[in-house]
Structures are given as structure tokens and as C-alpha cells.
Short mmCIF file of C-alpha atoms (C1' of nucleotides) in Angstrom, two decimals:
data_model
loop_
_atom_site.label_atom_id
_atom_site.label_comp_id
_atom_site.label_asym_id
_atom_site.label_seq_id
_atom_site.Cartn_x
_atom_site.Cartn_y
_atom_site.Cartn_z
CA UNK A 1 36.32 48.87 -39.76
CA UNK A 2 34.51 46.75 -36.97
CA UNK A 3 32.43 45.64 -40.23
CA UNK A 4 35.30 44.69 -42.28
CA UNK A 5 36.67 42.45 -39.41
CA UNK A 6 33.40 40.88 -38.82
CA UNK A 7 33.53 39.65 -42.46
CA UNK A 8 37.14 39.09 -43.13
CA UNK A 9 37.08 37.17 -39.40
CA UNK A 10 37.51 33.94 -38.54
CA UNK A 11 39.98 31.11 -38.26
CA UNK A 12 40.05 30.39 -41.86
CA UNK A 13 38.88 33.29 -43.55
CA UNK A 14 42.07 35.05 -44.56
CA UNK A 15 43.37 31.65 -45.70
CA UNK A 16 40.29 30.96 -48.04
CA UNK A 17 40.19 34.53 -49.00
CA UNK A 18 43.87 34.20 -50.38
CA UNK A 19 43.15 31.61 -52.53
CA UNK A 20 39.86 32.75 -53.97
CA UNK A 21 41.23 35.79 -54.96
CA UNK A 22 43.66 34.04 -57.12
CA UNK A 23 41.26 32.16 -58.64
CA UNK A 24 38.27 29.63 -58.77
CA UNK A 25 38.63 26.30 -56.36
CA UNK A 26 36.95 23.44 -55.52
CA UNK A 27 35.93 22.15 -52.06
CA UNK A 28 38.25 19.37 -52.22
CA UNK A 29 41.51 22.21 -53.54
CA UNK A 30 40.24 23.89 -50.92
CA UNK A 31 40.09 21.14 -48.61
CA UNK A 32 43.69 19.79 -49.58
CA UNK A 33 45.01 23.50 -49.72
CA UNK A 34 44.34 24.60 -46.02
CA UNK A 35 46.18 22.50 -43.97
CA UNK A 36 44.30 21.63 -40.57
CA UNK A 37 41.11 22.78 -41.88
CA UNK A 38 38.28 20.59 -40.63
CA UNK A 39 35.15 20.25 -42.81
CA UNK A 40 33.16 21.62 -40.84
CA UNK A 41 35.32 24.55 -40.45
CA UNK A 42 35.80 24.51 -44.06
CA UNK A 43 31.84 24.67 -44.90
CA UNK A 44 31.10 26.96 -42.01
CA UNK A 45 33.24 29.48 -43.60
CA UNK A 46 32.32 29.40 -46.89
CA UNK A 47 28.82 29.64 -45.93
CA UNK A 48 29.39 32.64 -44.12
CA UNK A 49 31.47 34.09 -47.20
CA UNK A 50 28.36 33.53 -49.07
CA UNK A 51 25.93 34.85 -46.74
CA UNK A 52 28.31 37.92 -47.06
CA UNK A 53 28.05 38.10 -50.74
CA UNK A 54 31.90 38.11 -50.87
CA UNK A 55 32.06 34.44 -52.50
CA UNK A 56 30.12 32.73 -54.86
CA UNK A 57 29.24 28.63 -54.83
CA UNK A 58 28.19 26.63 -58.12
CA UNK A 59 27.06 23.60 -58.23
CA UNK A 60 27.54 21.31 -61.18
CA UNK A 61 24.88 18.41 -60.99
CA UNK A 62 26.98 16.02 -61.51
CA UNK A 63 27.86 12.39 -59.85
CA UNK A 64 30.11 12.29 -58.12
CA UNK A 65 29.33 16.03 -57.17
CA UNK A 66 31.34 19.17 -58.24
CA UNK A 67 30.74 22.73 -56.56
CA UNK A 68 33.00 25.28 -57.55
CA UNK A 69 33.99 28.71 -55.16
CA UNK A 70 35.05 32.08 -56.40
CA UNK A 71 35.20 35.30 -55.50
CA UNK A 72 31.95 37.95 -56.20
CA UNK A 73 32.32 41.30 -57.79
CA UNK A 74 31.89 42.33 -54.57
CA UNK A 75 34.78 39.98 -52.79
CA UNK A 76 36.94 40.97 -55.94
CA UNK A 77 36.86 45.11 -54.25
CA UNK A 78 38.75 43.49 -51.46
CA UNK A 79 41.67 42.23 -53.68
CA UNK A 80 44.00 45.37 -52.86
CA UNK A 81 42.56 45.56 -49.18
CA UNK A 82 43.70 41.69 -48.70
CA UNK A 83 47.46 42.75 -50.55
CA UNK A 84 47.83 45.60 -47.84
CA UNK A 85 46.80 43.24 -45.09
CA UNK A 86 49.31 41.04 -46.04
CA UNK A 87 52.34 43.19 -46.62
CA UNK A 88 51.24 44.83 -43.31
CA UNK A 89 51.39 41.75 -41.76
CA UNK A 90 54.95 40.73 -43.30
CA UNK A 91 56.07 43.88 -42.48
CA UNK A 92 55.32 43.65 -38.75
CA UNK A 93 57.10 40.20 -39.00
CA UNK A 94 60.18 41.76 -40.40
CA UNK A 95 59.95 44.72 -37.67
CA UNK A 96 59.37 42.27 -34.63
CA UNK A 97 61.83 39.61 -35.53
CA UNK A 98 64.45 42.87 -35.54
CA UNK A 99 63.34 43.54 -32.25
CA UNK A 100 63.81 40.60 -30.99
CA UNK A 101 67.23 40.23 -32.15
CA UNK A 102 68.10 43.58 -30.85
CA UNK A 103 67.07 42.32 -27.30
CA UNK A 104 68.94 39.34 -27.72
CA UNK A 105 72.03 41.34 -28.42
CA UNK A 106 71.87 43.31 -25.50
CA UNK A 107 71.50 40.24 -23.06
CA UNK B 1 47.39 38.72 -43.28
CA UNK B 2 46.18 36.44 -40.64
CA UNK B 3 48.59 37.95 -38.63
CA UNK B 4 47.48 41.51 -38.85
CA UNK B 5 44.03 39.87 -38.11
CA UNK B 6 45.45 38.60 -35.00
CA UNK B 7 46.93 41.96 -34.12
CA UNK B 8 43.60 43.68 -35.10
CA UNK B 9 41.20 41.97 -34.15
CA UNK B 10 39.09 41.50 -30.69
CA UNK B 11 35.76 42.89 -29.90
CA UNK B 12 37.05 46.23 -28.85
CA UNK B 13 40.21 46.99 -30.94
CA UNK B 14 39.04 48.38 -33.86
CA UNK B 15 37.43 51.38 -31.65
CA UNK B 16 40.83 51.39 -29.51
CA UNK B 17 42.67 52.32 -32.61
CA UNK B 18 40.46 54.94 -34.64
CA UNK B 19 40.50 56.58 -31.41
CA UNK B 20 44.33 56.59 -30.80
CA UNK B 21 45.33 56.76 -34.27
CA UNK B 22 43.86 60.78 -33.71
CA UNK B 23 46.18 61.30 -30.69
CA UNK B 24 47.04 60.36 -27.11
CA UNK B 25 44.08 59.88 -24.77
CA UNK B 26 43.74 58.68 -21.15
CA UNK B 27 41.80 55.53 -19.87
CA UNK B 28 38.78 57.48 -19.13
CA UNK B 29 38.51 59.50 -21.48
CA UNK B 30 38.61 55.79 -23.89
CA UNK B 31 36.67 54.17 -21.76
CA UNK B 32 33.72 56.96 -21.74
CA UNK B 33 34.07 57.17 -25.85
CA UNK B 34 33.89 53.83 -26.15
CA UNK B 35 30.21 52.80 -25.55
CA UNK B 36 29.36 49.67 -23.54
CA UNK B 37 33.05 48.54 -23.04
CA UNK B 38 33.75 46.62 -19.48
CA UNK B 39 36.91 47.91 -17.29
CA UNK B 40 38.32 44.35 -17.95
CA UNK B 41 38.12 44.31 -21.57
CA UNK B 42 39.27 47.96 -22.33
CA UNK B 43 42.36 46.78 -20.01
CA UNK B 44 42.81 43.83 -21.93
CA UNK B 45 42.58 45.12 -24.92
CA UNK B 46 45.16 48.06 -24.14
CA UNK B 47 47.56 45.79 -22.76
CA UNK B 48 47.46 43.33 -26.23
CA UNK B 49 47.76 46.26 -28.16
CA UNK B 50 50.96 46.96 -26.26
CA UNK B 51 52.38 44.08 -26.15
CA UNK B 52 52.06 43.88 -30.09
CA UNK B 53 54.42 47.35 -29.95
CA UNK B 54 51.22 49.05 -31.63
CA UNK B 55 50.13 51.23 -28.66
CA UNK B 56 52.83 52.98 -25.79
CA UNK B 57 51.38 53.78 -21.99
CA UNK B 58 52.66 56.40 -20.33
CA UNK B 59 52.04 56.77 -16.37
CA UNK B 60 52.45 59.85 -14.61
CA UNK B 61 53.24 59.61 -10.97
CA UNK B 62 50.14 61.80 -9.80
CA UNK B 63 46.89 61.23 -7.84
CA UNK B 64 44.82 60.60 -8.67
CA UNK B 65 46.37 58.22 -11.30
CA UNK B 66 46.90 59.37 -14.72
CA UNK B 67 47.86 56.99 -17.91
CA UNK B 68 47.69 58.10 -21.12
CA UNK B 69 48.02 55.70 -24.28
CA UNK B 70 48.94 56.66 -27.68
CA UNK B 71 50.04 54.83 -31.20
CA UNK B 72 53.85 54.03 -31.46
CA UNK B 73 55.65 54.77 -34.39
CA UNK B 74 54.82 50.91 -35.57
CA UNK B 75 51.27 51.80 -34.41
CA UNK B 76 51.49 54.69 -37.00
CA UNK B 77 52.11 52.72 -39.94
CA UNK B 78 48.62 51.03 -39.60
CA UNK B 79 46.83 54.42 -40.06
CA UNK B 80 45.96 53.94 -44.12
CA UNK B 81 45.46 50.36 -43.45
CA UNK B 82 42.71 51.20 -40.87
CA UNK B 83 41.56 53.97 -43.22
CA UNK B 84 40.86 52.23 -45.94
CA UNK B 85 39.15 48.85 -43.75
CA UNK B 86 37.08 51.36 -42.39
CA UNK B 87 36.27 53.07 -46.42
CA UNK B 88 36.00 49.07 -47.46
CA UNK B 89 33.40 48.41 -44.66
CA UNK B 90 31.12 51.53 -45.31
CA UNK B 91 31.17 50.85 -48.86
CA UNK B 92 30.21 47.26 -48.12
CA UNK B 93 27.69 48.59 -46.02
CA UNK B 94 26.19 50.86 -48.77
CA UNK B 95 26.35 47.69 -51.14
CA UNK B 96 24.62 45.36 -49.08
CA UNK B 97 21.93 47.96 -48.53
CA UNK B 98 21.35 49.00 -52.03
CA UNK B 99 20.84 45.02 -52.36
CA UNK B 100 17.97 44.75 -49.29
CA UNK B 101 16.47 47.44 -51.31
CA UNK B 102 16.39 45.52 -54.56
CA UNK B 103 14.88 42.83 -52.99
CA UNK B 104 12.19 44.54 -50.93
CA UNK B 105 11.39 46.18 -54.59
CA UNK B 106 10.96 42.41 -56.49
CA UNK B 107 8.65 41.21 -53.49
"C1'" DT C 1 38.94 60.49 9.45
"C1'" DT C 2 36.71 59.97 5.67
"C1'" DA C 3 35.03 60.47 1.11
"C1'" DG C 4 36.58 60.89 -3.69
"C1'" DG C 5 38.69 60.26 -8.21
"C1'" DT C 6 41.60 57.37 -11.28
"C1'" DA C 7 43.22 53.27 -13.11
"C1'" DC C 8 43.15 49.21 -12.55
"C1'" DT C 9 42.73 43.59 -10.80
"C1'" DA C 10 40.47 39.17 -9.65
"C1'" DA C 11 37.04 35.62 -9.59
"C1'" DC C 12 33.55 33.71 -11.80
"C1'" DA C 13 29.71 33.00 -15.47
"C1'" DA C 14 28.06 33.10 -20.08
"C1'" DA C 15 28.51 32.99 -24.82
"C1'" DA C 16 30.81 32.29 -29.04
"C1'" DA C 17 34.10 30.00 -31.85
"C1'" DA C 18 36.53 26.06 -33.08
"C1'" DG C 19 37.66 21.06 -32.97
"C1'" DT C 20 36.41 15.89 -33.24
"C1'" DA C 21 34.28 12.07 -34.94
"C1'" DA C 22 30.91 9.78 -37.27
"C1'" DG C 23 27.32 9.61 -40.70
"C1'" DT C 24 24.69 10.86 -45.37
"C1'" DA C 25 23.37 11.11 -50.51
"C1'" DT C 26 24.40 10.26 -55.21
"C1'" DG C 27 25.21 7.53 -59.42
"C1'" DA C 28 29.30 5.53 -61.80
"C1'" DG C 29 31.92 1.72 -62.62
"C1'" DA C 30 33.92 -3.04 -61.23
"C1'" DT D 1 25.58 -5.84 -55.63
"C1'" DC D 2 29.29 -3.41 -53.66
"C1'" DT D 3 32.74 -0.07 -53.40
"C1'" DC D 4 34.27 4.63 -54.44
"C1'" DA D 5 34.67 9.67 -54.65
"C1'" DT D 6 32.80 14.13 -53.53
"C1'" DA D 7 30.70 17.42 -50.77
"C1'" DC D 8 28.72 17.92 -47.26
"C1'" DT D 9 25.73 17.25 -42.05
"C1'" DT D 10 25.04 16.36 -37.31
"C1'" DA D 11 25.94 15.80 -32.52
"C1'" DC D 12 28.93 16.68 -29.09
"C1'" DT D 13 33.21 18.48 -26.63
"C1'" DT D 14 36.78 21.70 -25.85
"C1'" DT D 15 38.76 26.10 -26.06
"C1'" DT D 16 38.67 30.94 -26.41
"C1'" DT D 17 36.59 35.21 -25.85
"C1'" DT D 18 33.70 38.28 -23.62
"C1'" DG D 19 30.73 39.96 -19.84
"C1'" DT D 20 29.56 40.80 -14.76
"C1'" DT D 21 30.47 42.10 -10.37
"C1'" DA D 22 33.08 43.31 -6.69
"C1'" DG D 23 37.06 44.64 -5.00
"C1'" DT D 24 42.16 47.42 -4.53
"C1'" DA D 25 45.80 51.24 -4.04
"C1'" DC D 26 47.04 55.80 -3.87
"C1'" DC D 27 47.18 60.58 -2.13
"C1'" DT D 28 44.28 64.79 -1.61
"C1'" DA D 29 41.27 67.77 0.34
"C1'" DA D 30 37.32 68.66 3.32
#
DNA sequence: TTAGGTACTAACAAAAAAGTAAGTATGAGA
DNA sequence: TCTCATACTTACTTTTTTGTTAGTACCTAA
């Protein structure tokens, strides 16, 4: 689990993760996608998704220059991991808004 | 999913919550299972995990002190998500092995 | 009266992660 | 020749996280 987190961790990585699962991107999408995402954040991440074997980066030799991301057969194992994440996540959202709520109703 | 990253992750969580997802334990007896964890960050740690509604701590007015944490019904509903990081990770673990091997094998 | 066990807390240092800003290479097209 | 778009690098600063060390409070039992 500590393993999962070290790969799946990181400012950006759930955000970047999202979209490659849906599909190939370019840097720019990607770029344009992820609001507040710095470059260097941007590359930094990717890189390490790489390393990982979880993402995959082509380049097309091409001027001006195209590189293309997507998910690995490896990354692609962690589609229905990422979906219970997420609906984890919403649900404990949903749950703490409620609580909140219910302490506001008692003040 | 970001979220459930924030509520997940730290250096030290992941071992907090295999261990309390099996029952209640005390601070000791978490802070001897957990290898090379600092007072501070074990207390830290506890005390996120608490304030998320994840974990509950119980003190019983004895001396010498005794506190005992354990997983709150919200806590609870993590339990297959943590199961199957934890199956994701070992699998990854297997996979990126099998692939060191390949390559030793082609050099 | 003093040592002992438990569960912390506080002050500070080090390390890791993230942010900011500026610069680079390439060839196409004006 | 000069600008443009893309996909990065690099150097540096700030912020966040983690580690280290040394305390503290409490009652009990010797």
C-alpha cells in the first residue's frame, strides 16, 4: 500500500492519472487541462510516471514538436483502483459535508 | 481521488491503518509495530487521522496513561480500498521485478 | 522520596516537494 | 531574416514534511 502511494503520489499525479486513463494527451492538453500546473511540475511528473512504467511518452519528430502520453498496460491495471479512489473520495465529501451541517444545526 | 490521497497519505499512514483496520490498539503497542517511527510523527499522524473522522481515541483515566485508537465506522469503509492498494502494490512489485529480470537476462 | 511506565509536547534542524521565472532547440512559414 | 509554436530545462526560492532531541504530567509502588 506504502508502494501504491509512492507511485500514485504527488501534487499532480491523481490529476494526470485521470486523464490518461481516459485516453491519449498531449503535453500542451495536458498543460491546458490541469489548471495551476507549472511545467516543471508538469514534466517532473510525467517523468516519474514513466520511470514507473505506469505511462508511456512518444515522440513524433516533427517541427514544431509533438510527444504524445498514455497510459501502459501496466498503468491501465490501475483503471478500477483510480474509480474506487475516486468514489471513496466523493463519498467522504458527501459524509463530511453532512457532518458539518449536522453541527451547524445544533449551534 | 486527490482527496482520499490527502486523507491517506503521509509517511506513516499507510502502516497506521493496516494496523487499525485489524482492531483497536494502544500507542505503544503502534508505536513498537511500527518500525523506525518518531513519537512526534506517530502523534501526528494519529491526530490527522482523527481529525479526518477515520480513526476514534479513546482515553482511559488510569496510570499509567492508557489510549487506545481504533477505525470509526467511516474508517471502516476504507478497508477494501486499502486491500486492494495494498494487492495493486504487490502486484506492481512482482511486475517491476519480473522486468529487472528481463533485463539482467538481455545484458 | 524517588524511580518508573505511559502518552504525549515543544523547539529546532534537515530533507523533500513544490513553486517561480527565465531560457533553449527546432524548422516552418511570413 | 525574424517570429512562432511546442515541449521542454535550469537555477533558485519557498513551503511542506519529516526527523531529532529533550522535556512534561500523572499516580503508583518500593
Amino acid at each position: 500500500m506504502a508502494n501504491t502511494m509512492r507511485i500514485m503520489g504527488g501534487r499532480w499525479k491523481p490529476a494526470i492519472l485521470c486523464r490518461l486513463m481516459h485516453g491519449t494527451m498531449r503535453y500542451n492538453e495536458l498543460k491546458k487541462s490541469i489548471e495551476g500546473i507549472s511545467e516543471r511540475m508538469l514534466v517532473a511528473q510525467l517523468r516519474e510516471l514513466e520511470n514507473d512504467g505506469i505511462i508511456a511518452r512518444v515522440i513524433y519528430p516533427e517541427v514544431p514538436p509533438r510527444v504524445e502520453y498514455h497510459t501502459t498496460d501496466l498503468g491501465k491495471t490501475m483503471h478500477d483502483l483510480i474509480n474506487a479512489m475516486a468514489e471513496w473520495g466523493h463519498m467522504y465529501r458527501t459524509v463530511a459535508e453532512q457532518k458539518v451541517l449536522v453541527q451547524e444545526a445544533i449551534l
